[in-house]
Tab-separated table of C-alpha atoms in Angstrom:
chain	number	residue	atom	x	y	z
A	1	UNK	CA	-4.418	-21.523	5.674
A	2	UNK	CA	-6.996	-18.512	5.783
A	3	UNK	CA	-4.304	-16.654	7.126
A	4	UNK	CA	-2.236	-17.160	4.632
A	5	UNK	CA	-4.081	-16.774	1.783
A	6	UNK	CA	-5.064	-13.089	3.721
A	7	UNK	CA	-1.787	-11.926	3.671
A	8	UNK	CA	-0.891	-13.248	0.255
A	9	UNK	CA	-3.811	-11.104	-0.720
A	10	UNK	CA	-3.005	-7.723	1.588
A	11	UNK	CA	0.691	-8.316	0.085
A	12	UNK	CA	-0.412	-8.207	-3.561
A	13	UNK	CA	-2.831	-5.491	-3.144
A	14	UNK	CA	-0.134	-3.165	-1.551
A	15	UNK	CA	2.150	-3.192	-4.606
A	16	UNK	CA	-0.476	-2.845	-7.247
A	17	UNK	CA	-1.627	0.585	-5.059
A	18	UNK	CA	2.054	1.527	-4.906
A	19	UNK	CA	3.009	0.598	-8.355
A	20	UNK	CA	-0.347	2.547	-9.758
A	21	UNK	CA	0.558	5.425	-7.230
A	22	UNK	CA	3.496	5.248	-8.663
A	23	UNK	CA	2.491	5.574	-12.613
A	24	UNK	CA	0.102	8.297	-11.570
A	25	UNK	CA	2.914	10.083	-9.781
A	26	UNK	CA	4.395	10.497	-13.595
A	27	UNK	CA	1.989	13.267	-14.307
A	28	UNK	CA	3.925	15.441	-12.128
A	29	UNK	CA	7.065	17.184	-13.777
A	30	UNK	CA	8.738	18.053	-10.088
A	31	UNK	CA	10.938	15.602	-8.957
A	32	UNK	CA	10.868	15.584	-5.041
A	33	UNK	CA	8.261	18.285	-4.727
A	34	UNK	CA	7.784	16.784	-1.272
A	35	UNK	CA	11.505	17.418	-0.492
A	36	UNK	CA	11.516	13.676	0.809
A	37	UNK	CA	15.268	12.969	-0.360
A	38	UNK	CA	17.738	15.010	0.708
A	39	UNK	CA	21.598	15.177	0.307
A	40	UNK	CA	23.885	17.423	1.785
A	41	UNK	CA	21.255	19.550	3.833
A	42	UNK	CA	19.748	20.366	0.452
A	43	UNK	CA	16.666	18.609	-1.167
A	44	UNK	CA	17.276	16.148	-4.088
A	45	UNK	CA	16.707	17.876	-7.176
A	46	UNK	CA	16.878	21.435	-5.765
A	47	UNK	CA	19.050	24.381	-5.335
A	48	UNK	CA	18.913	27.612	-3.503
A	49	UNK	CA	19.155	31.322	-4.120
A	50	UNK	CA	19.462	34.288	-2.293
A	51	UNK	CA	20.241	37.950	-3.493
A	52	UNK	CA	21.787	39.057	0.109
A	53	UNK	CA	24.644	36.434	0.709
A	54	UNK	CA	25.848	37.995	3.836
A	55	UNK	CA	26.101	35.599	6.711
A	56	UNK	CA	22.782	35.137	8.700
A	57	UNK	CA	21.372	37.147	6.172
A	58	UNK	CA	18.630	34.008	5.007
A	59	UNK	CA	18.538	30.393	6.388
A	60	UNK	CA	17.712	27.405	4.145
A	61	UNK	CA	15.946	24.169	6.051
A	62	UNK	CA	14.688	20.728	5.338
A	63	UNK	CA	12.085	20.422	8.445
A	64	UNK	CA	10.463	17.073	9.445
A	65	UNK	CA	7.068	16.601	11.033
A	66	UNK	CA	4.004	18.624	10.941
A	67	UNK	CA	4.992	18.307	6.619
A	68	UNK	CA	1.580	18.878	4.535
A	69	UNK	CA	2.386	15.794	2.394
A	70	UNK	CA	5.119	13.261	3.551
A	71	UNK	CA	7.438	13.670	6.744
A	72	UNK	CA	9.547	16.736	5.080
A	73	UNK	CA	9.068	20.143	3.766
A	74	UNK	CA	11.561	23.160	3.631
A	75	UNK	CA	11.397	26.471	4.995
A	76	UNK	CA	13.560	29.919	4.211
A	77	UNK	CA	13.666	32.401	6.824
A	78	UNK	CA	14.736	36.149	5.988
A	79	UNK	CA	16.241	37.609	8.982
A	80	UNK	CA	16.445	40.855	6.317
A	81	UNK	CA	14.435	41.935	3.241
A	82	UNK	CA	15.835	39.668	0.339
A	83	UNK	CA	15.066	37.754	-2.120
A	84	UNK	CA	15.355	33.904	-1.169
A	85	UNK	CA	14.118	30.350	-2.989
A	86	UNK	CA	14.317	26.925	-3.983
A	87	UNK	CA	14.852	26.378	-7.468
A	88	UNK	CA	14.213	23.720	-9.802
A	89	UNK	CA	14.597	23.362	-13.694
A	90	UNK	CA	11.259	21.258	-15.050
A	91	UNK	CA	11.335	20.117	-18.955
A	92	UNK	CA	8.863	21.540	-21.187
A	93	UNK	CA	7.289	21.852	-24.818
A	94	UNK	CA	6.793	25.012	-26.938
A	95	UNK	CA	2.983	26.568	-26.901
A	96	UNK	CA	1.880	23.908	-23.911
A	97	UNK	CA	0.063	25.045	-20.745
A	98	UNK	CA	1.225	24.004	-17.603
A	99	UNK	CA	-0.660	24.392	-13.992
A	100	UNK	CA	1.943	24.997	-10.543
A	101	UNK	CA	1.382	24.816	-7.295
A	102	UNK	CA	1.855	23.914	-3.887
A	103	UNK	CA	1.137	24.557	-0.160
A	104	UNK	CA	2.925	27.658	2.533
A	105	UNK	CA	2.859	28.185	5.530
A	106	UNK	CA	4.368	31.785	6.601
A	107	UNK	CA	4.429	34.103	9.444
A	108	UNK	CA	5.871	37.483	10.308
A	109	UNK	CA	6.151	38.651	6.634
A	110	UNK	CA	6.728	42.087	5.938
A	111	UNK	CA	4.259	44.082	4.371
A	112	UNK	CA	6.830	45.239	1.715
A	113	UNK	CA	7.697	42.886	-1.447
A	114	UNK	CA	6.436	39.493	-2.909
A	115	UNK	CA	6.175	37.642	0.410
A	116	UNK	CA	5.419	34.092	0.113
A	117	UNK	CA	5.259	32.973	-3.514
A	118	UNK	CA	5.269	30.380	-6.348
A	119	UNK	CA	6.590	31.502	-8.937
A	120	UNK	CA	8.702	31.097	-12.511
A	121	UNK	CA	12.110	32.921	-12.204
A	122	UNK	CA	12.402	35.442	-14.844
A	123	UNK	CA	8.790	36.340	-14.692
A	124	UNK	CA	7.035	39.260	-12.597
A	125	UNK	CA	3.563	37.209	-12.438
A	126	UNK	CA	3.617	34.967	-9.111
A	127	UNK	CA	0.855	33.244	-6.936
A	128	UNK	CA	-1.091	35.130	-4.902
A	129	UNK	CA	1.425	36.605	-2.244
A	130	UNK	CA	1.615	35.031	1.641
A	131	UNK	CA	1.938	37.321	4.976
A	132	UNK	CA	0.487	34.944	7.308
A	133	UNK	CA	-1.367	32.008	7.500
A	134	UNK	CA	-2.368	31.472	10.990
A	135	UNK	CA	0.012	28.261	11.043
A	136	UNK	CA	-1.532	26.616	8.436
A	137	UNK	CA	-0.947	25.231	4.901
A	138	UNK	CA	-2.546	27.081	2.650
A	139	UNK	CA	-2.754	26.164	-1.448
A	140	UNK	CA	-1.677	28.301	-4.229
A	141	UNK	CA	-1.163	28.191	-8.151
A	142	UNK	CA	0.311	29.668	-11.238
A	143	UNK	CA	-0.366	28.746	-14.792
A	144	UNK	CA	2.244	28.974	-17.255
A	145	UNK	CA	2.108	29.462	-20.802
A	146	UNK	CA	4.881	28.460	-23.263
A	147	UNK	CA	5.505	30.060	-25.933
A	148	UNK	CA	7.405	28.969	-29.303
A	149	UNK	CA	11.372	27.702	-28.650
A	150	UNK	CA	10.506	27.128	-25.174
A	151	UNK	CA	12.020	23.649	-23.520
A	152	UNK	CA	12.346	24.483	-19.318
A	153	UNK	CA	11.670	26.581	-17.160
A	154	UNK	CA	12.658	27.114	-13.339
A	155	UNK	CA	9.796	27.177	-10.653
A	156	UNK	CA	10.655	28.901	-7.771
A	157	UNK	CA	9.091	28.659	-4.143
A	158	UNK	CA	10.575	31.505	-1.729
A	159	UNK	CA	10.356	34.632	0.340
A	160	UNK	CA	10.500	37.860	-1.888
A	161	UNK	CA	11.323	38.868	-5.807
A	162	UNK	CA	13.537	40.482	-7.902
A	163	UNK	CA	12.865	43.939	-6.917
A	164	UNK	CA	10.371	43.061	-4.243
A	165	UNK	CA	12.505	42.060	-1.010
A	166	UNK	CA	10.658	40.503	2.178
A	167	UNK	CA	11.385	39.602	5.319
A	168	UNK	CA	9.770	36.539	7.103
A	169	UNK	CA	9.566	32.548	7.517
A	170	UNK	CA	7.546	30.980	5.097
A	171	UNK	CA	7.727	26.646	4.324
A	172	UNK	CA	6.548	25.135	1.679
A	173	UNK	CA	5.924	21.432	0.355
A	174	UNK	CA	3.730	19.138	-2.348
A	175	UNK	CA	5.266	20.921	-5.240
A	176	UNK	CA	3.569	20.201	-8.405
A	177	UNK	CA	3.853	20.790	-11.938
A	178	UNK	CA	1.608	19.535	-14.842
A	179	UNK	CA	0.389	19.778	-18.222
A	180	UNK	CA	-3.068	20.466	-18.704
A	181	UNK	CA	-5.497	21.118	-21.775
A	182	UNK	CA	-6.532	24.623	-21.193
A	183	UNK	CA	-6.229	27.421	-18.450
A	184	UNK	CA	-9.204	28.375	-16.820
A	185	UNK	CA	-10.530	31.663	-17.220
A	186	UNK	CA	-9.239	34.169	-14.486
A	187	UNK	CA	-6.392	31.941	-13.288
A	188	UNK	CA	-3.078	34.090	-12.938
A	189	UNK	CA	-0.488	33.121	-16.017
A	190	UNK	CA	2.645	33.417	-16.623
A	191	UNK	CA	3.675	33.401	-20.053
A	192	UNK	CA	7.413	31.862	-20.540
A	193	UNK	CA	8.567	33.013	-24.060
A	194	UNK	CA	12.502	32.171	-25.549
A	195	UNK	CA	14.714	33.767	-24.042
A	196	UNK	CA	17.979	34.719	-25.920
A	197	UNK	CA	20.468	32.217	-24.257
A	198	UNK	CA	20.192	28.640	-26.038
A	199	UNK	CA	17.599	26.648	-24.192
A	200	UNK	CA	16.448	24.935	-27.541
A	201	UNK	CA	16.890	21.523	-28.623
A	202	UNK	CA	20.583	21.159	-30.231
A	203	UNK	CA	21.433	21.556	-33.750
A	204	UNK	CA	21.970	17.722	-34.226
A	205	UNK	CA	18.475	17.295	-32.057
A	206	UNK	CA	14.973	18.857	-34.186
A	207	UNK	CA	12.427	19.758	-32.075
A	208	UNK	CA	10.515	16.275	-34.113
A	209	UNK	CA	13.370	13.914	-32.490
A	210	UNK	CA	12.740	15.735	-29.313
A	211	UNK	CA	9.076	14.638	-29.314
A	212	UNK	CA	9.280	11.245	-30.461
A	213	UNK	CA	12.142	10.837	-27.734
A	214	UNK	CA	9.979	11.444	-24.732
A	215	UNK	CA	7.100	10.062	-26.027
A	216	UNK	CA	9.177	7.033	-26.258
A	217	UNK	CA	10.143	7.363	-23.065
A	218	UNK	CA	7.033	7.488	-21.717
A	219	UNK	CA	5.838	4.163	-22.687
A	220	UNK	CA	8.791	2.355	-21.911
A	221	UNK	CA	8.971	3.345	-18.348
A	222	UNK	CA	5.138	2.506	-18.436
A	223	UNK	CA	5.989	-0.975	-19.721
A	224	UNK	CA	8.834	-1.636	-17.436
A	225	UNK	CA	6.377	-0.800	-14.497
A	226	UNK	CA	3.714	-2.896	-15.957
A	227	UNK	CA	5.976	-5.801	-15.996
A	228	UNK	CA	7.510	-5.733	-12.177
A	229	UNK	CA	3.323	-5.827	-11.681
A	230	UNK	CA	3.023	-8.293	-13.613
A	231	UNK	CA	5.715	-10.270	-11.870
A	232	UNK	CA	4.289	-9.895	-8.213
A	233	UNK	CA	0.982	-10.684	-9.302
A	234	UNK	CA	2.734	-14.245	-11.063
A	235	UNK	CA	4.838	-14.512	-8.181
A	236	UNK	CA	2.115	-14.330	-5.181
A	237	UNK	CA	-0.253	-16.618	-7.668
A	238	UNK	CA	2.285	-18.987	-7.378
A	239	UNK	CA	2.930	-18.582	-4.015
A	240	UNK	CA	-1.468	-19.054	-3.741
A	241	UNK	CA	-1.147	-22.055	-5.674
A	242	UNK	CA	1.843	-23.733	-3.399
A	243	UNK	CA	-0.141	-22.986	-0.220
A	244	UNK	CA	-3.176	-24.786	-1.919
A	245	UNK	CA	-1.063	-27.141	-2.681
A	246	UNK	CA	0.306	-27.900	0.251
A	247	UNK	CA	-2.585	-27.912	2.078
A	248	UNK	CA	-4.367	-30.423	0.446
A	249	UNK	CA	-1.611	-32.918	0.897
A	250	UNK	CA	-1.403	-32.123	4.174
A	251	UNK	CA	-5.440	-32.981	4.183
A	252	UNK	CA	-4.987	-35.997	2.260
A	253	UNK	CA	-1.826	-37.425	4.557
A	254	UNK	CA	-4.634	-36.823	7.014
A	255	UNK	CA	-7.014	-38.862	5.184
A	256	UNK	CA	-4.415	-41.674	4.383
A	257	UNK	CA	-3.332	-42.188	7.945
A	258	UNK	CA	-7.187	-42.281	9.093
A	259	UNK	CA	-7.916	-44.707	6.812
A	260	UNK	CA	-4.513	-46.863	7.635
A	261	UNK	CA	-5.732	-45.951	11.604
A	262	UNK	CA	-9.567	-47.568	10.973
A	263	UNK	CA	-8.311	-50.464	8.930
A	264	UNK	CA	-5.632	-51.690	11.814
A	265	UNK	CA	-8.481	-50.968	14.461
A	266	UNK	CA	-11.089	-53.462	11.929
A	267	UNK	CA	-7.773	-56.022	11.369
A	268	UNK	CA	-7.599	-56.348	15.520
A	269	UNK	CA	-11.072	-56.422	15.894
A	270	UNK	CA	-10.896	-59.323	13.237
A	271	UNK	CA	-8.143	-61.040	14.935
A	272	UNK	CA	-9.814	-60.838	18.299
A	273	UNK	CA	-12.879	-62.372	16.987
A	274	UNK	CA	-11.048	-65.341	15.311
A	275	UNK	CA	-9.110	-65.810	18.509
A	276	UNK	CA	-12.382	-66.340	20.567
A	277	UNK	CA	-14.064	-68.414	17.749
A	278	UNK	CA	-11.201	-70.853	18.192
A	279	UNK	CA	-11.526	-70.743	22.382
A	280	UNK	CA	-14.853	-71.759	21.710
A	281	UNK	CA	-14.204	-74.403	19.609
A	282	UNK	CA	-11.790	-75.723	21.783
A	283	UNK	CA	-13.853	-75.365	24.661
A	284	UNK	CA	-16.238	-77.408	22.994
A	285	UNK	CA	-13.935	-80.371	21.987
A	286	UNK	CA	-13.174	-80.762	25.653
């Protein structure tokens, strides 16, 4: 029964620490910065760019093993000086402050261009540039500052910049995005004003509806995840109480049938004694 009731336990803690994992994970604005799912050769959620399309000019890769965070991470190799990344577009809000980053690993980078960066496309400012990191992961980050009418932007992780061609293998995985209060002083920003192509809410849509929609959102994905832990934890304290159950009718058929066992062994014991009262007595009448 002990071991029961342990892995009842084990099992219930397991999806409250995924489930809360889960919630937490909500603070990040990437969706598979850790380039777990992948369709096609091409992370979930991602695309890819390169300035220099000619063949073998850049290689794209989803690599397993050896990843920083998970089993996966992705690497570009420039076999020539281009300009080469991963894209993805993340939702923002006008005048918010948002902190990026993630881990590289590079090597042979030329000493010309951006080298290994995170960065915002559209936007000079980058992480600190990667040549080499001795084979190992190494973090970097980028603040970004919205400014008025602005609702995305696209974080980039690749080998060289507009303008700024490298050379070089660099990977990179545990993409993050998030919003945060305030920048801290010194940090490198990029500031992400409007541009002039419509990226602003839709003329049926105010920029109001737009914040009352995801912060609607928000709490009903909350709830629905607060509900499926509600259910396990309902569903394994049921599953506590049947076990309980169980058990003590097991222990009290136990009882029963010791009690029906001593009562037959005091009936026999009975009998026997009445049977050699009455060889006595008839002993005696002989």
């Amino acid at each position: 029964m002990i071991r029961k009731l342990s892995v009842l336990f084990c099992v219930i803690i397991y999806i409250t620490l995924s489930l809360t994992n889960y919630i937490y994970a909500e603070g990040n604005l990437i969706t598979n910065g850790s380039f777990e799912e992948v369709q096609d050769g091409v992370p979930v959620g991602w695309s890819i760019y390169t300035y220099h399309k000619d063949e073998g000019a850049s290689e794209f890769k989803v690599e397993s093993g050896e990843a920083c965070d998970g089993n996966n991470y992705v690497t570009i190799v420039n076999n020539v000086q281009n300009d080469s990344r991963y894209i993805q577009t993340v939702s923002a809000q006008p005048n918010k402050n948002y902190k990026l980053s993630c881990y590289i690993k590079c090597e042979n980078i030329s000493d010309s261009g951006n080298g290994a960066i995170l960065s915002v496309e559209g936007q000079v400012t980058g992480s600190k540039p990667l040549k080499n990191t001795d084979g190992l992961w190494e973090y970097v980050e980028l603040y970004v500052k919205t400014m008025e009418g602005v609702y995305s932007f696209n974080v980039t992780v690749g080998v060289g910049g507009y303008g700024a061609e490298s050379s070089g293998k660099a990977s990179f995985d545990n993409v993050t995005v998030e919003e945060i209060d305030t920048i801290p002083d010194g940090a490198i920003v990029a500031i992400v004003e409007s541009p002039n192509q419509d990226n602003s809410p839709s003329n049926n849509q105010s920029e109001s509806d737009i914040d009352n929609s995801e912060s609607e959102n928000k709490p009903a994905k909350n709830r629905t995840i607060w509900i499926i832990l509600a259910i396990c934890i309902l569903v394994t304290a049921a599953a506590i109480y049947n076990t309980f159950k169980s058990s003590s009718s097991e222990e009290s058929s136990k009882t029963t049938d010791s009690t029906s066992s001593t009562s037959d062994n005091e009936h026999s014991e009975d009998s026997e004694e009445v049977k050699e009262s009455e060889e006595k007595s008839n002993d005696s009448g002989e």
